[in-house]
């Protein structure tokens, strides 16, 4: 096969990039190790920044989002005995949308398939070659066991932290930063109407808890657990008991409504950044270049911001032979990456109990400041609702 851009990974970043490139009349081929059913079914992030919604809507991807998504003006911050609401719209003029990554992916797959986009699923042995030339290519083995080669003018790695693209940057040319946190999230998806109108972020001596949602009938909830915790050790009853305690069931008459849990998983918490995000004709986007803990709701939005920058850069490079935007891509993207990495770290360390009583008092002091100070609340709101995106 020959194409202009070979995209490795059919997650939201790869699919959105293909969609944005098509608007510039640039052809692409997307290869993915997982099956189509797996890609469409995996449950991930659920919060879209204001700018992400603007981007999707501007490119014809916002109809179902605006019909079925939940528009939120802010969040609740809580610790034992207190709950405070931050209204992002009042503070910074922007809110967020609750619309699961699964739904974003469905919309993107449907749009690309309607356009006749080549989406090649269930490939194995994917490798990236000759990225330091103007004729890079990707090799893989398709679902029928046939070796394939995709020649391109540029290769984009949207294949996450375990894909081959990140490692195609020579070790001598790359630098990485990483932090592993001593806790994880036990996440559950429950078939019960949310017990809250907007997300509740709760600090508690037993550990952090988050009440989110996916729809008016499906709740998404999280509990802080030790790193390496086994999901098998958490029965449904134990989960609901812990959530009730940490989220303040009975506090000021508020009630947590339990229901059937359809899915449980444990999510490790870490921060990771790799630089540069461009090496020759290889460009990295999304989790291939950076990972943030989910506390700040930044992972999916960062991936979309990456490809919003990358699409016009590739268009200029491939169509007009103007490499200025492509040359600036890594530095420009990394400025936003590090801002979001800091915000995610800040939210994580403010809300997760680490067992140290001194740190606990500092966390409570910080929470009180954010909840009662206009400056503190604006800082959280500005970062959570998302910085403007020049796409």
CSV table of C-alpha atoms in Angstrom, one decimal:
chain,number,residue,atom,x,y,z
A,1,UNK,CA,0.0,0.0,0.0
A,2,UNK,CA,1.0,3.6,-0.6
A,3,UNK,CA,-0.5,6.6,1.2
A,4,UNK,CA,0.5,10.1,2.3
A,5,UNK,CA,0.2,9.4,6.0
A,6,UNK,CA,0.4,6.1,7.8
A,7,UNK,CA,-1.3,6.2,11.2
A,8,UNK,CA,-0.4,3.6,13.8
A,9,UNK,CA,-3.3,3.2,16.2
A,10,UNK,CA,-7.1,3.5,15.8
A,11,UNK,CA,-7.9,5.2,19.1
A,12,UNK,CA,-9.4,8.7,19.2
A,13,UNK,CA,-6.2,10.5,18.3
A,14,UNK,CA,-5.5,8.3,15.3
A,15,UNK,CA,-9.1,8.4,14.0
A,16,UNK,CA,-9.4,12.1,14.6
A,17,UNK,CA,-6.2,12.8,12.8
A,18,UNK,CA,-7.3,10.8,9.8
A,19,UNK,CA,-10.6,12.8,9.8
A,20,UNK,CA,-8.7,16.2,10.0
A,21,UNK,CA,-6.3,15.2,7.3
A,22,UNK,CA,-9.1,14.3,5.0
A,23,UNK,CA,-10.4,17.8,5.3
A,24,UNK,CA,-7.1,18.9,3.8
A,25,UNK,CA,-7.5,16.2,1.0
A,26,UNK,CA,-4.6,14.1,2.5
A,27,UNK,CA,-4.9,10.4,2.3
A,28,UNK,CA,-4.1,8.1,5.3
A,29,UNK,CA,-4.2,4.5,6.3
A,30,UNK,CA,-4.9,3.5,9.9
A,31,UNK,CA,-3.6,0.2,11.3
A,32,UNK,CA,-4.6,-1.1,14.7
A,33,UNK,CA,-3.6,-4.2,16.7
A,34,UNK,CA,-7.0,-4.6,18.4
A,35,UNK,CA,-10.3,-5.8,16.7
A,36,UNK,CA,-12.9,-3.3,15.6
A,37,UNK,CA,-15.2,-4.6,18.4
A,38,UNK,CA,-12.5,-4.0,21.0
A,39,UNK,CA,-11.8,-0.5,19.8
A,40,UNK,CA,-15.5,0.4,19.9
A,41,UNK,CA,-16.1,-1.2,23.3
A,42,UNK,CA,-13.2,-0.1,25.5
A,43,UNK,CA,-14.3,2.2,28.3
A,44,UNK,CA,-11.9,5.1,29.1
A,45,UNK,CA,-12.1,8.8,29.8
A,46,UNK,CA,-15.4,10.6,29.9
A,47,UNK,CA,-14.8,14.4,30.2
A,48,UNK,CA,-14.4,16.7,27.2
A,49,UNK,CA,-12.9,20.2,27.5
A,50,UNK,CA,-14.7,23.1,26.0
A,51,UNK,CA,-12.1,23.4,23.2
A,52,UNK,CA,-12.3,19.6,22.4
A,53,UNK,CA,-16.1,20.0,21.9
A,54,UNK,CA,-15.5,23.0,19.7
A,55,UNK,CA,-13.0,21.0,17.6
A,56,UNK,CA,-15.3,18.0,17.1
A,57,UNK,CA,-18.3,20.2,16.3
A,58,UNK,CA,-16.4,22.3,13.8
A,59,UNK,CA,-15.5,19.1,11.9
A,60,UNK,CA,-18.9,17.6,11.7
A,61,UNK,CA,-18.5,15.3,14.7
A,62,UNK,CA,-20.7,17.0,17.3
A,63,UNK,CA,-24.3,16.0,16.5
A,64,UNK,CA,-24.6,13.0,18.8
A,65,UNK,CA,-22.4,14.6,21.4
A,66,UNK,CA,-24.7,17.6,21.7
A,67,UNK,CA,-27.8,15.4,21.7
A,68,UNK,CA,-26.6,12.8,24.2
A,69,UNK,CA,-23.7,14.3,26.1
A,70,UNK,CA,-24.2,16.0,29.5
A,71,UNK,CA,-23.1,19.6,29.7
A,72,UNK,CA,-21.6,20.5,33.1
A,73,UNK,CA,-20.9,23.9,34.4
A,74,UNK,CA,-18.5,22.8,37.1
A,75,UNK,CA,-17.6,20.2,39.8
A,76,UNK,CA,-18.0,19.6,43.5
A,77,UNK,CA,-15.0,19.4,45.8
A,78,UNK,CA,-15.5,17.6,49.1
A,79,UNK,CA,-13.8,16.5,52.3
A,80,UNK,CA,-15.4,15.2,55.5
A,81,UNK,CA,-18.2,17.5,56.6
A,82,UNK,CA,-17.9,19.9,53.6
A,83,UNK,CA,-18.9,20.0,50.0
A,84,UNK,CA,-18.2,23.0,47.7
A,85,UNK,CA,-19.3,23.6,44.1
A,86,UNK,CA,-17.1,25.4,41.6
A,87,UNK,CA,-19.0,27.0,38.8
A,88,UNK,CA,-16.5,27.0,35.9
A,89,UNK,CA,-18.7,29.0,33.6
A,90,UNK,CA,-19.0,31.8,36.2
A,91,UNK,CA,-15.2,31.6,36.9
A,92,UNK,CA,-13.7,31.4,33.4
A,93,UNK,CA,-16.6,31.3,30.9
A,94,UNK,CA,-16.1,27.7,29.9
A,95,UNK,CA,-17.6,24.4,31.1
A,96,UNK,CA,-17.1,20.7,30.2
A,97,UNK,CA,-19.1,17.9,28.6
A,98,UNK,CA,-19.5,14.3,30.0
A,99,UNK,CA,-19.3,12.2,26.9
A,100,UNK,CA,-17.4,8.9,27.1
A,101,UNK,CA,-14.3,8.1,25.0
A,102,UNK,CA,-16.2,5.1,23.8
A,103,UNK,CA,-18.8,7.4,22.3
A,104,UNK,CA,-16.2,9.7,20.7
A,105,UNK,CA,-14.6,6.6,19.2
A,106,UNK,CA,-17.9,5.4,17.8
A,107,UNK,CA,-18.6,8.7,16.2
A,108,UNK,CA,-15.1,8.8,14.7
A,109,UNK,CA,-15.3,5.2,13.3
A,110,UNK,CA,-18.7,5.9,11.8
A,111,UNK,CA,-17.4,9.1,10.1
A,112,UNK,CA,-14.3,7.5,8.7
A,113,UNK,CA,-16.1,4.4,7.5
A,114,UNK,CA,-18.7,6.6,5.7
A,115,UNK,CA,-15.8,8.4,4.0
A,116,UNK,CA,-14.3,5.1,2.9
A,117,UNK,CA,-11.3,5.4,5.1
A,118,UNK,CA,-8.9,2.4,5.3
A,119,UNK,CA,-9.0,1.1,8.8
A,120,UNK,CA,-7.0,-2.1,9.1
A,121,UNK,CA,-7.7,-4.0,12.4
A,122,UNK,CA,-6.0,-6.9,14.1
A,123,UNK,CA,-2.5,-6.4,12.7
A,124,UNK,CA,0.5,-7.9,14.5
A,125,UNK,CA,4.3,-7.4,14.4
A,126,UNK,CA,3.9,-3.7,13.6
A,127,UNK,CA,7.2,-1.9,13.0
A,128,UNK,CA,8.1,1.6,11.8
A,129,UNK,CA,11.1,2.1,9.4
A,130,UNK,CA,13.2,4.7,7.8
A,131,UNK,CA,11.7,7.6,9.7
A,132,UNK,CA,14.9,9.7,9.3
A,133,UNK,CA,14.2,9.8,5.5
A,134,UNK,CA,11.4,11.3,3.4
A,135,UNK,CA,10.2,7.8,2.6
A,136,UNK,CA,9.2,6.1,5.9
A,137,UNK,CA,7.1,3.0,5.9
A,138,UNK,CA,5.2,0.7,8.3
A,139,UNK,CA,5.2,-3.1,8.2
A,140,UNK,CA,2.8,-5.4,9.8
A,141,UNK,CA,1.0,-8.7,9.4
A,142,UNK,CA,-2.7,-8.5,8.8
A,143,UNK,CA,-5.5,-10.7,10.3
A,144,UNK,CA,-5.1,-13.2,7.5
A,145,UNK,CA,-1.4,-13.7,8.3
A,146,UNK,CA,-0.3,-11.7,5.2
A,147,UNK,CA,2.7,-9.4,5.5
A,148,UNK,CA,1.9,-5.8,4.6
A,149,UNK,CA,4.0,-2.8,3.9
A,150,UNK,CA,2.6,0.8,3.9
A,151,UNK,CA,4.8,3.4,2.2
A,152,UNK,CA,4.1,6.9,3.2
A,153,UNK,CA,5.4,10.5,3.3
A,154,UNK,CA,4.9,10.6,7.1
A,155,UNK,CA,4.2,8.2,9.9
A,156,UNK,CA,2.2,9.2,13.0
A,157,UNK,CA,2.3,7.1,16.2
A,158,UNK,CA,-1.0,7.1,17.9
A,159,UNK,CA,-0.5,3.7,19.4
A,160,UNK,CA,-0.2,4.4,23.1
A,161,UNK,CA,2.4,3.6,25.6
A,162,UNK,CA,2.9,0.0,24.5
A,163,UNK,CA,3.1,0.5,20.7
A,164,UNK,CA,6.2,0.5,18.6
A,165,UNK,CA,6.2,4.2,17.5
A,166,UNK,CA,7.5,5.6,20.8
A,167,UNK,CA,10.5,3.3,20.6
A,168,UNK,CA,11.2,4.1,16.9
A,169,UNK,CA,12.8,7.3,18.2
A,170,UNK,CA,16.5,6.4,18.8
A,171,UNK,CA,17.4,6.2,22.4
A,172,UNK,CA,20.1,8.8,21.9
A,173,UNK,CA,17.6,11.3,20.5
A,174,UNK,CA,14.9,11.0,23.1
A,175,UNK,CA,14.4,12.0,26.7
A,176,UNK,CA,11.8,10.8,29.1
A,177,UNK,CA,10.4,11.9,32.4
A,178,UNK,CA,8.2,9.6,34.5
A,179,UNK,CA,6.6,9.4,37.9
A,180,UNK,CA,4.8,6.4,39.3
A,181,UNK,CA,2.3,7.1,42.1
A,182,UNK,CA,1.9,4.7,45.1
A,183,UNK,CA,-1.9,4.3,44.5
A,184,UNK,CA,-4.3,3.3,41.8
A,185,UNK,CA,-7.9,3.7,41.0
A,186,UNK,CA,-10.5,1.0,41.3
A,187,UNK,CA,-13.1,2.0,38.6
A,188,UNK,CA,-16.6,0.7,38.3
A,189,UNK,CA,-19.3,1.1,35.8
A,190,UNK,CA,-22.8,0.8,37.4
A,191,UNK,CA,-26.2,0.6,35.9
A,192,UNK,CA,-27.7,3.1,38.2
A,193,UNK,CA,-28.7,6.8,37.7
A,194,UNK,CA,-26.0,9.2,39.0
A,195,UNK,CA,-26.5,10.4,42.6
A,196,UNK,CA,-25.1,13.8,41.7
A,197,UNK,CA,-25.7,16.5,39.1
A,198,UNK,CA,-22.0,17.1,38.5
A,199,UNK,CA,-18.8,15.2,39.4
A,200,UNK,CA,-17.8,14.9,43.0
A,201,UNK,CA,-14.1,14.9,43.8
A,202,UNK,CA,-13.8,13.7,47.4
A,203,UNK,CA,-10.8,13.7,49.8
A,204,UNK,CA,-11.1,11.2,52.6
A,205,UNK,CA,-8.8,9.7,55.2
A,206,UNK,CA,-9.6,6.3,53.7
A,207,UNK,CA,-8.6,7.5,50.3
A,208,UNK,CA,-9.9,9.5,47.4
A,209,UNK,CA,-13.2,8.8,45.7
A,210,UNK,CA,-14.8,10.2,42.5
A,211,UNK,CA,-18.4,10.1,41.5
A,212,UNK,CA,-18.7,10.6,37.7
A,213,UNK,CA,-21.2,9.4,35.1
A,214,UNK,CA,-21.6,8.3,31.6
A,215,UNK,CA,-25.3,9.0,31.0
A,216,UNK,CA,-28.5,9.7,32.9
A,217,UNK,CA,-28.7,5.9,33.7
A,218,UNK,CA,-25.1,4.9,34.0
A,219,UNK,CA,-22.7,5.9,36.8
A,220,UNK,CA,-18.9,5.8,36.7
A,221,UNK,CA,-17.2,5.7,40.1
A,222,UNK,CA,-13.7,5.4,41.4
A,223,UNK,CA,-11.9,4.5,44.6
A,224,UNK,CA,-8.3,5.1,45.6
A,225,UNK,CA,-6.6,1.7,46.3
A,226,UNK,CA,-3.0,0.7,46.8
A,227,UNK,CA,-0.9,0.2,43.7
A,228,UNK,CA,-1.1,-3.5,42.7
A,229,UNK,CA,-4.5,-4.0,44.3
A,230,UNK,CA,-6.5,-7.0,42.9
A,231,UNK,CA,-9.9,-6.3,41.6
A,232,UNK,CA,-11.0,-9.8,42.8
A,233,UNK,CA,-10.6,-8.6,46.4
A,234,UNK,CA,-13.4,-6.0,46.0
A,235,UNK,CA,-16.9,-7.4,46.1
A,236,UNK,CA,-19.8,-5.2,45.0
A,237,UNK,CA,-20.9,-4.7,48.7
A,238,UNK,CA,-17.4,-3.7,49.7
A,239,UNK,CA,-17.2,-1.2,46.8
A,240,UNK,CA,-20.6,0.5,47.6
A,241,UNK,CA,-19.7,0.6,51.4
A,242,UNK,CA,-16.4,2.3,50.7
A,243,UNK,CA,-18.0,4.7,48.2
A,244,UNK,CA,-20.8,5.6,50.6
A,245,UNK,CA,-18.2,6.4,53.4
A,246,UNK,CA,-15.9,8.4,51.2
A,247,UNK,CA,-18.5,10.3,49.2
A,248,UNK,CA,-20.5,11.3,52.4
A,249,UNK,CA,-23.6,9.3,52.2
A,250,UNK,CA,-26.1,10.8,54.7
A,251,UNK,CA,-24.1,14.1,54.8
A,252,UNK,CA,-26.6,17.0,54.7
A,253,UNK,CA,-29.3,14.5,53.5
A,254,UNK,CA,-27.3,13.5,50.4
A,255,UNK,CA,-27.7,9.8,49.4
A,256,UNK,CA,-25.6,7.5,47.2
A,257,UNK,CA,-27.7,5.2,45.3
A,258,UNK,CA,-26.1,1.7,44.7
A,259,UNK,CA,-26.9,-0.5,41.7
A,260,UNK,CA,-25.7,-3.4,39.6
A,261,UNK,CA,-22.0,-3.1,38.7
A,262,UNK,CA,-21.3,-4.3,35.2
A,263,UNK,CA,-17.5,-3.7,35.0
A,264,UNK,CA,-14.6,-3.4,37.4
A,265,UNK,CA,-11.0,-2.5,36.7
A,266,UNK,CA,-7.8,-1.2,38.4
A,267,UNK,CA,-6.0,1.7,36.8
A,268,UNK,CA,-2.4,2.4,37.8
A,269,UNK,CA,-1.5,6.0,38.2
A,270,UNK,CA,1.6,7.5,36.5
A,271,UNK,CA,2.9,10.5,34.7
A,272,UNK,CA,5.1,10.1,31.6
A,273,UNK,CA,6.4,12.5,29.0
A,274,UNK,CA,8.7,11.8,26.0
A,275,UNK,CA,10.5,14.4,24.0
A,276,UNK,CA,10.7,15.2,21.1
A,277,UNK,CA,7.3,14.4,19.7
A,278,UNK,CA,8.7,14.5,16.2
A,279,UNK,CA,11.8,12.7,14.8
A,280,UNK,CA,12.3,13.0,11.1
A,281,UNK,CA,9.1,12.0,9.4
A,282,UNK,CA,7.7,10.3,12.6
A,283,UNK,CA,5.3,12.2,14.7
A,284,UNK,CA,4.0,11.1,18.1
A,285,UNK,CA,0.5,12.0,19.5
A,286,UNK,CA,-1.5,11.1,22.6
A,287,UNK,CA,-0.4,8.3,24.9
A,288,UNK,CA,2.5,7.5,22.6
A,289,UNK,CA,4.2,10.7,23.8
A,290,UNK,CA,2.6,11.4,27.2
A,291,UNK,CA,0.5,9.9,30.0
A,292,UNK,CA,-1.2,11.7,32.9
A,293,UNK,CA,-3.1,10.4,35.9
A,294,UNK,CA,-6.8,10.7,35.2
A,295,UNK,CA,-7.5,13.0,38.1
A,296,UNK,CA,-7.4,16.1,35.9
A,297,UNK,CA,-9.4,14.6,33.0
A,298,UNK,CA,-6.6,15.5,30.6
A,299,UNK,CA,-5.6,12.3,28.7
A,300,UNK,CA,-8.2,12.3,25.9
A,301,UNK,CA,-8.2,16.1,25.6
A,302,UNK,CA,-4.4,16.2,25.3
A,303,UNK,CA,-4.5,13.6,22.5
A,304,UNK,CA,-7.1,15.6,20.6
A,305,UNK,CA,-5.0,18.8,21.1
A,306,UNK,CA,-2.0,17.1,19.7
A,307,UNK,CA,-3.7,16.1,16.4
A,308,UNK,CA,-5.4,19.4,16.1
A,309,UNK,CA,-1.9,20.9,15.9
A,310,UNK,CA,-0.5,18.1,13.8
A,311,UNK,CA,-3.1,18.0,11.0
A,312,UNK,CA,-2.3,21.5,9.6
A,313,UNK,CA,1.4,20.9,10.2
A,314,UNK,CA,1.3,17.8,8.0
A,315,UNK,CA,-0.9,19.6,5.4
A,316,UNK,CA,1.7,22.4,5.1
A,317,UNK,CA,4.6,19.9,5.0
A,318,UNK,CA,3.1,17.5,2.4
A,319,UNK,CA,1.1,19.8,0.2
A,320,UNK,CA,3.1,23.0,0.2
A,321,UNK,CA,6.5,21.7,1.2
A,322,UNK,CA,6.5,24.2,4.1
A,323,UNK,CA,8.0,22.6,7.1
A,324,UNK,CA,7.7,25.4,9.6
A,325,UNK,CA,4.6,24.1,11.5
A,326,UNK,CA,6.0,20.5,11.5
A,327,UNK,CA,9.3,21.8,12.9
A,328,UNK,CA,7.4,23.6,15.6
A,329,UNK,CA,5.0,20.8,16.4
A,330,UNK,CA,6.9,19.1,19.2
A,331,UNK,CA,7.8,22.3,21.1
A,332,UNK,CA,4.3,23.7,20.7
A,333,UNK,CA,2.6,20.5,21.8
A,334,UNK,CA,4.9,19.9,24.7
A,335,UNK,CA,4.0,23.3,26.2
A,336,UNK,CA,0.4,22.2,26.6
A,337,UNK,CA,1.5,18.7,27.7
A,338,UNK,CA,3.6,20.0,30.6
A,339,UNK,CA,0.8,22.4,31.7
A,340,UNK,CA,-1.6,19.5,31.7
A,341,UNK,CA,0.9,17.2,33.4
A,342,UNK,CA,1.4,19.7,36.2
A,343,UNK,CA,-2.3,20.2,36.6
A,344,UNK,CA,-2.9,16.4,36.7
A,345,UNK,CA,-0.1,16.0,39.3
A,346,UNK,CA,-1.5,18.9,41.3
A,347,UNK,CA,-5.0,17.5,41.4
A,348,UNK,CA,-3.7,14.0,42.2
A,349,UNK,CA,-1.5,15.0,45.1
A,350,UNK,CA,-4.1,17.3,46.5
A,351,UNK,CA,-6.8,14.7,46.6
A,352,UNK,CA,-5.1,11.3,47.3
A,353,UNK,CA,-4.3,10.4,50.9
A,354,UNK,CA,-0.8,9.0,51.3
A,355,UNK,CA,-1.0,8.1,55.0
A,356,UNK,CA,1.1,11.0,56.2
A,357,UNK,CA,-0.8,13.2,58.7
A,358,UNK,CA,1.3,16.2,57.9
A,359,UNK,CA,0.5,15.9,54.2
A,360,UNK,CA,-3.1,15.4,55.0
A,361,UNK,CA,-3.3,18.7,56.8
A,362,UNK,CA,-1.6,20.4,53.8
A,363,UNK,CA,-4.1,18.8,51.5
A,364,UNK,CA,-7.1,20.0,53.5
A,365,UNK,CA,-5.6,23.5,53.7
A,366,UNK,CA,-5.2,23.5,49.9
A,367,UNK,CA,-8.7,22.3,49.3
A,368,UNK,CA,-10.1,25.0,51.6
A,369,UNK,CA,-8.1,27.6,49.7
A,370,UNK,CA,-9.3,26.4,46.3
A,371,UNK,CA,-12.9,26.2,47.5
A,372,UNK,CA,-13.0,29.7,49.1
A,373,UNK,CA,-10.5,31.8,47.1
A,374,UNK,CA,-11.6,33.3,43.8
A,375,UNK,CA,-8.0,33.0,42.6
A,376,UNK,CA,-7.7,29.4,43.6
A,377,UNK,CA,-11.0,28.4,42.1
A,378,UNK,CA,-10.2,30.3,38.9
A,379,UNK,CA,-6.9,28.4,38.5
A,380,UNK,CA,-8.6,25.0,38.9
A,381,UNK,CA,-11.4,26.0,36.6
A,382,UNK,CA,-9.2,27.4,33.9
A,383,UNK,CA,-7.1,24.2,33.7
A,384,UNK,CA,-10.0,21.7,34.1
A,385,UNK,CA,-12.3,23.3,31.5
A,386,UNK,CA,-9.2,23.5,29.2
A,387,UNK,CA,-7.0,26.1,27.8
A,388,UNK,CA,-7.9,27.6,24.4
A,389,UNK,CA,-6.9,25.5,21.5
A,390,UNK,CA,-5.6,27.2,18.3
A,391,UNK,CA,-6.5,24.6,15.7
